[in-house]
CSV table of C-alpha atoms and ligand atoms in Angstrom, one decimal:
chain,number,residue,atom,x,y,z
H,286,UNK,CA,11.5,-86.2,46.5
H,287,UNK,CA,15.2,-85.1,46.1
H,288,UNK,CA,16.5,-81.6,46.7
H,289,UNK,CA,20.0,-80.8,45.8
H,290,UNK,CA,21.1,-77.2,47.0
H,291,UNK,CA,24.3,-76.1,46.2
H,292,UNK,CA,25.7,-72.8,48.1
H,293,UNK,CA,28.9,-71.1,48.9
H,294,UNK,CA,27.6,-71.2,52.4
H,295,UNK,CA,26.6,-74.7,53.5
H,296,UNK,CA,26.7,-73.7,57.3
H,297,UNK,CA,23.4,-71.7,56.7
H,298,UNK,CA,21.1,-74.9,56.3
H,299,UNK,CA,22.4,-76.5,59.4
H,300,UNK,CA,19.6,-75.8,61.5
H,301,UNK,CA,16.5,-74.9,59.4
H,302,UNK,CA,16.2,-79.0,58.4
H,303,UNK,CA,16.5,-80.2,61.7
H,304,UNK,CA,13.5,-80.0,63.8
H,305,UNK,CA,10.0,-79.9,63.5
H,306,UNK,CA,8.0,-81.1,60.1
H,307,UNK,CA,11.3,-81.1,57.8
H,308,UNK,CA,12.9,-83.2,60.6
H,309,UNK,CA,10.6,-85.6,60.6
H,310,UNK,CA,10.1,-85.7,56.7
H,311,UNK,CA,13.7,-86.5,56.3
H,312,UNK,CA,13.9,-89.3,59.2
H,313,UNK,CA,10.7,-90.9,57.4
H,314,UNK,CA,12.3,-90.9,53.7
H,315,UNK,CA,9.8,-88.9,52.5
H,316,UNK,CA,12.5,-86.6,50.8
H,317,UNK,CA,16.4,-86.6,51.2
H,318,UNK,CA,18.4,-82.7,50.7
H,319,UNK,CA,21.6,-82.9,49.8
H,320,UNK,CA,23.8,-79.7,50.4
H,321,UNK,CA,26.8,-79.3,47.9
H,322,UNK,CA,29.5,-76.3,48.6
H,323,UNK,CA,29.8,-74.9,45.1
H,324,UNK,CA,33.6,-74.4,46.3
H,325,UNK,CA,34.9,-77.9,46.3
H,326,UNK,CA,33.9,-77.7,42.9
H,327,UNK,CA,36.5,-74.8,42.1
H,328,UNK,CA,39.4,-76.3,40.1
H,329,UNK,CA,41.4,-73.4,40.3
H,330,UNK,CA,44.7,-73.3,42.5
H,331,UNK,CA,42.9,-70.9,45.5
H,332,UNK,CA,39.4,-72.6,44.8
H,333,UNK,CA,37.9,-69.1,43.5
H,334,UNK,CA,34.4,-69.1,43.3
H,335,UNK,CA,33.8,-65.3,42.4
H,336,UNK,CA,35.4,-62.8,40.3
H,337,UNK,CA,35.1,-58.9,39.3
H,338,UNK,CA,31.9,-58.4,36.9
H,339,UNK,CA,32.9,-57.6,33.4
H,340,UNK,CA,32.3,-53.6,33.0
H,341,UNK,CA,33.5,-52.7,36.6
H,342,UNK,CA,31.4,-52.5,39.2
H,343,UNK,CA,31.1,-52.8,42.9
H,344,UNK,CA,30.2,-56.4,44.1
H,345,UNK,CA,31.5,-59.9,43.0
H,346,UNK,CA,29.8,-62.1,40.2
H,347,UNK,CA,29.8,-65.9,40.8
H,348,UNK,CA,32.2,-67.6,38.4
H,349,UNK,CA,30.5,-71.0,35.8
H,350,UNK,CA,33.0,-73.3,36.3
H,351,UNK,CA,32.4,-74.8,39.7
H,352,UNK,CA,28.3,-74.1,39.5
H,353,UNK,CA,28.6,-76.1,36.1
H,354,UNK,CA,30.6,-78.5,37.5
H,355,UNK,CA,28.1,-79.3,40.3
H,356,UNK,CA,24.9,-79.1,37.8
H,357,UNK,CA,26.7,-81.7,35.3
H,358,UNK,CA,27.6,-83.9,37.9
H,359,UNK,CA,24.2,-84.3,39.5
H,360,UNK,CA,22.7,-84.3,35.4
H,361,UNK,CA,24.5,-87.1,34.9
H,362,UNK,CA,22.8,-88.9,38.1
H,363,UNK,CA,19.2,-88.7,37.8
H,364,UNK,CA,16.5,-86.1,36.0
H,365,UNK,CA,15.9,-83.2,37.2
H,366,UNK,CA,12.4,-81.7,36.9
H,367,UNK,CA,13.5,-78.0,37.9
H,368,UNK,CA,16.8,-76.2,38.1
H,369,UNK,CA,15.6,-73.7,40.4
H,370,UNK,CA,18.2,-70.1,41.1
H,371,UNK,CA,17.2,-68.3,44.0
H,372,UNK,CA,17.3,-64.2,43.3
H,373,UNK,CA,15.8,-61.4,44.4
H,374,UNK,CA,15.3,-60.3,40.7
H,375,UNK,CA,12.5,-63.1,39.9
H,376,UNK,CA,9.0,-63.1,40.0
H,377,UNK,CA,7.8,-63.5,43.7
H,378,UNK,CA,7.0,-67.3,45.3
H,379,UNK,CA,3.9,-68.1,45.6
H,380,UNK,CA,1.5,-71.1,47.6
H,381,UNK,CA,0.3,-72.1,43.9
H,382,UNK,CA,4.2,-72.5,42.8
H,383,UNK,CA,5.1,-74.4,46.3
H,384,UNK,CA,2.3,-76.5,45.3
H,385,UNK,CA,3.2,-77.2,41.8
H,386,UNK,CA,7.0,-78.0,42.8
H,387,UNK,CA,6.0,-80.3,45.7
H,388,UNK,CA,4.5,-82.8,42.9
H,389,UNK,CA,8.5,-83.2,41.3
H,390,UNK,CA,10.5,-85.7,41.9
H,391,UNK,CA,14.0,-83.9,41.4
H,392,UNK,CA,15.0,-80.4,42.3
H,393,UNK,CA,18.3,-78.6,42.2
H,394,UNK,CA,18.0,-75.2,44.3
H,395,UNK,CA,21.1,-72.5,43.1
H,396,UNK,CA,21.7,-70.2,46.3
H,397,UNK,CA,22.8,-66.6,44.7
H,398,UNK,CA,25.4,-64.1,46.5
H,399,UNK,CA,27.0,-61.1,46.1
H,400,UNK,CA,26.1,-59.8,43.1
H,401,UNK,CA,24.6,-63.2,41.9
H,402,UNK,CA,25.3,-65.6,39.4
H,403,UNK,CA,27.3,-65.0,36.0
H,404,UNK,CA,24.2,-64.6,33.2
H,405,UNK,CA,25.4,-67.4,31.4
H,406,UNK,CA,24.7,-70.1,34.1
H,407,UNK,CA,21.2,-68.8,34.0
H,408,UNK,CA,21.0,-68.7,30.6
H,409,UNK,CA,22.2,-72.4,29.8
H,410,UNK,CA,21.1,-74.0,33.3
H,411,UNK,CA,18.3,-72.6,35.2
H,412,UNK,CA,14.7,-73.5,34.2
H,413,UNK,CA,13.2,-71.3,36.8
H,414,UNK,CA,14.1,-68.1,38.9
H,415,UNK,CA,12.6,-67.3,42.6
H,416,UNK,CA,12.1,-64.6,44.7
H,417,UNK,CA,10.8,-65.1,47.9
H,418,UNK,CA,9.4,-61.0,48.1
H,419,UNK,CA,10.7,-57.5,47.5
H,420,UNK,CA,13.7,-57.0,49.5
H,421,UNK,CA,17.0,-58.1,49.6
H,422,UNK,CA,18.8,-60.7,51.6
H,423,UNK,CA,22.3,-61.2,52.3
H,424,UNK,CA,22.0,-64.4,49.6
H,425,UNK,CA,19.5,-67.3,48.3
H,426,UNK,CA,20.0,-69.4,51.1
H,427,UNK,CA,17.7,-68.3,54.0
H,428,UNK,CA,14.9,-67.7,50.3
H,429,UNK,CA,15.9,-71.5,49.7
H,430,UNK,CA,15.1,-72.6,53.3
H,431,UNK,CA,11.8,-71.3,53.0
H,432,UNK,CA,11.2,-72.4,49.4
H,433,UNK,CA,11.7,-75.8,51.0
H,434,UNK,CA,9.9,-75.8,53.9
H,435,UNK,CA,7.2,-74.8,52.0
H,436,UNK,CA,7.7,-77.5,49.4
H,437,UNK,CA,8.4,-80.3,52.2
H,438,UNK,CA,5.3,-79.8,54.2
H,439,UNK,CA,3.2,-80.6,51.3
H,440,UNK,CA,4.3,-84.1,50.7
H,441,UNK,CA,2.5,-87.1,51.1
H,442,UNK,CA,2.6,-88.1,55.0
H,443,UNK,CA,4.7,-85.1,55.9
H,444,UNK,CA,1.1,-83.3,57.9
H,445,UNK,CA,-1.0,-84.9,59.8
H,446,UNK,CA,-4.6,-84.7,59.7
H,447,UNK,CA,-5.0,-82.5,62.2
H,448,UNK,CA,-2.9,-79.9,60.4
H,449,UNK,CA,-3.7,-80.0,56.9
H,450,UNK,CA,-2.2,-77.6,54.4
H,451,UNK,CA,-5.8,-77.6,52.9
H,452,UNK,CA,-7.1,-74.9,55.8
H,453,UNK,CA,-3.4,-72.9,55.7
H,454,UNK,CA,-4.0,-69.2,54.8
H,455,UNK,CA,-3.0,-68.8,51.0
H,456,UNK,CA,-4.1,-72.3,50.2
H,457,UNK,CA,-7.8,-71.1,49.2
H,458,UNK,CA,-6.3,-67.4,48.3
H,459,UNK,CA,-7.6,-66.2,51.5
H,460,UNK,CA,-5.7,-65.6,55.1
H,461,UNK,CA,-6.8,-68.0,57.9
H,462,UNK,CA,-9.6,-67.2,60.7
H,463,UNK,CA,-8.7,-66.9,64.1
H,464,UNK,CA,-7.8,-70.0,66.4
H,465,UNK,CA,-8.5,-70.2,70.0
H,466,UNK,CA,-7.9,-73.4,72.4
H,467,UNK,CA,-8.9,-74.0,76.4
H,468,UNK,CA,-9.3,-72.3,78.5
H,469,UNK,CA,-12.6,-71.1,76.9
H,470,UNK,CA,-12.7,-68.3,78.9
H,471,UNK,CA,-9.5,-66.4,80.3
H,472,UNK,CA,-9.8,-63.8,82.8
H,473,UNK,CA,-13.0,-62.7,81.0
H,474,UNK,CA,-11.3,-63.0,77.7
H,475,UNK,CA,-14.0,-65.0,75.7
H,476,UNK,CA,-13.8,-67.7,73.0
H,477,UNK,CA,-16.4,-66.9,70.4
H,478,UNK,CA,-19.9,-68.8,71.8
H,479,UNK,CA,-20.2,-70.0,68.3
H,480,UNK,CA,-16.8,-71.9,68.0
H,481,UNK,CA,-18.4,-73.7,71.5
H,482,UNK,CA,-22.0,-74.5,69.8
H,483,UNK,CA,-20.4,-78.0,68.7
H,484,UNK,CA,-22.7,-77.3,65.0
H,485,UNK,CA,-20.3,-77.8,62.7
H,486,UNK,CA,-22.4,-75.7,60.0
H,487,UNK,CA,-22.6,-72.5,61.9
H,488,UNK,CA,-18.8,-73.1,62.8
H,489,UNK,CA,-17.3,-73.2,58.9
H,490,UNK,CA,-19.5,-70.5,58.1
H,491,UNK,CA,-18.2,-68.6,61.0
H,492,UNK,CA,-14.9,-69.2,59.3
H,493,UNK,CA,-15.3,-68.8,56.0
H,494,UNK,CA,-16.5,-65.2,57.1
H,495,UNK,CA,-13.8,-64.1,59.1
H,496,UNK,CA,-11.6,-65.2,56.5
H,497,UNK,CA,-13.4,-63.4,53.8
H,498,UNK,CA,-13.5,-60.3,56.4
H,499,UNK,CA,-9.7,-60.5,57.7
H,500,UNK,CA,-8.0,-60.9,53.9
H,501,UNK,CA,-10.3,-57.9,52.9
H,502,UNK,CA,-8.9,-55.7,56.3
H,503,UNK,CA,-5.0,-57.3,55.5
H,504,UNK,CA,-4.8,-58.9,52.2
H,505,UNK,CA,-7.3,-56.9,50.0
H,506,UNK,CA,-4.8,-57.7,46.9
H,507,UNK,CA,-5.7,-61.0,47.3
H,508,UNK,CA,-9.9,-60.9,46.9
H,509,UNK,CA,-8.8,-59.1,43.5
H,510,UNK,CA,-6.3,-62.0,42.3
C,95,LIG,CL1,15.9,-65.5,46.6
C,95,LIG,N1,17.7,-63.9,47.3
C,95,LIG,C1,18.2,-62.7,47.9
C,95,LIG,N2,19.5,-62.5,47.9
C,95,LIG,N3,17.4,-61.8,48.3
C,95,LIG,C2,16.0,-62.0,48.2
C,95,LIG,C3,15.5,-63.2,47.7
C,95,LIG,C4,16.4,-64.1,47.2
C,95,LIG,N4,14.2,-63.1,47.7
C,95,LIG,C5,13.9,-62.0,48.3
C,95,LIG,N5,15.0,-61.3,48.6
């Protein structure tokens, strides 16, 4: 998989890709993310990238050219499956949608800030708009690092067996059980005996309870959906 993000703030994604599962996924080839400052793009004189909106207005609306510029460029290079523009007014992300984008081969991510993107760059570009949940961030960029973390750690190879995204909470629609390792008793804080009784029946029902009993405690939204 390719992911091509393009943001006014490149800085942002320095860290978030470099260790741990995305790390590895990128040292392995199983994706490559380019970043793209939407400002080199600018062909005016002082490399604007934002401008007063239309109607007045606090807040700054960012401009076409230099987003168009990027998004015709890359066209031009490969097929893109998505053209995906990160906002807080968009319907909000969900484990289904990771899953369905993590089988693409091509994604461009648009990072939003200030007052967001001029309409027309959503109306002639963008294929899909994401939220990541009801509140507002300073822009798309920290939304986009978790839209592709959670998009990354589905590929092929990317998890090992032992961690699955089969048994992550969401995956099933329900949150996750507890998870306890040695010592199986600490300073009178007990594991549950079951979780010791090595039958593997008993254990996943165990589970599948919990589950069941901690989404409808938590997550009760969720047993409805
Ligand atoms: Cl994608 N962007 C911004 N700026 N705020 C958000 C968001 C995105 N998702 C939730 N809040």
């Amino acid at each position: 998989m390719r992911i091509d993000i393009l943001t006014l703030f490149p800085e942002l994604f320095e860290s978030p890709f470099r260790v741990s599962m995305i790390k590895r996924a990128l040292e392995k080839g199983l994706c490559e993310i380019d970043i793209h400052n939407i400002r080199d793009y600018s062909v005016d004189k002082h490399k604007s990238v934002d401008d007063y909106a239309f109607g007045g207005g606090a807040g700054m609306v960012m401009m076409v050219q230099p987003i168009e510029a990027i998004i015709l460029k890359l066209k031009a290079e490969r097929n893109y499956d998505e053209i995906i523009y990160m906002t807080p007014d968009a319907r909000v992300y969900k484990q289904k949608e990771a899953n369905r984008l993590s089988l693409c081969k091509n994604l461009i991510i648009l990072c939003g800030h200030y007052k967001g993107v001029d309409q027309r760059i959503r109306d002639h570009y963008i294929t899909r708009e994401i939220s990541i949940g009801d509140y507002v961030l300073t822009g798309g960029e920290l939304a986009a690092a978790v839209v592709v973390d959670s998009i990354v750690r589905l590929l092929p190879g990317v998890l090992s067996d032992e961690t699955s995204a089969l048994t992550d909470s969401h995956q099933d629609g329900l949150l996750s059980p507890p998870v306890y390792t040695r010592p199986a008793n600490y300073k009178g804080w007990k594991v549950p005996d079951v979780l010791l009784s090595g039958n593997e029946k008993k254990i996943n029902e165990w589970r599948e309870n919990q589950s069941i009993e901690i989404t409808r405690k938590i997550r009760p939204d969720l047993l409805d959906e």
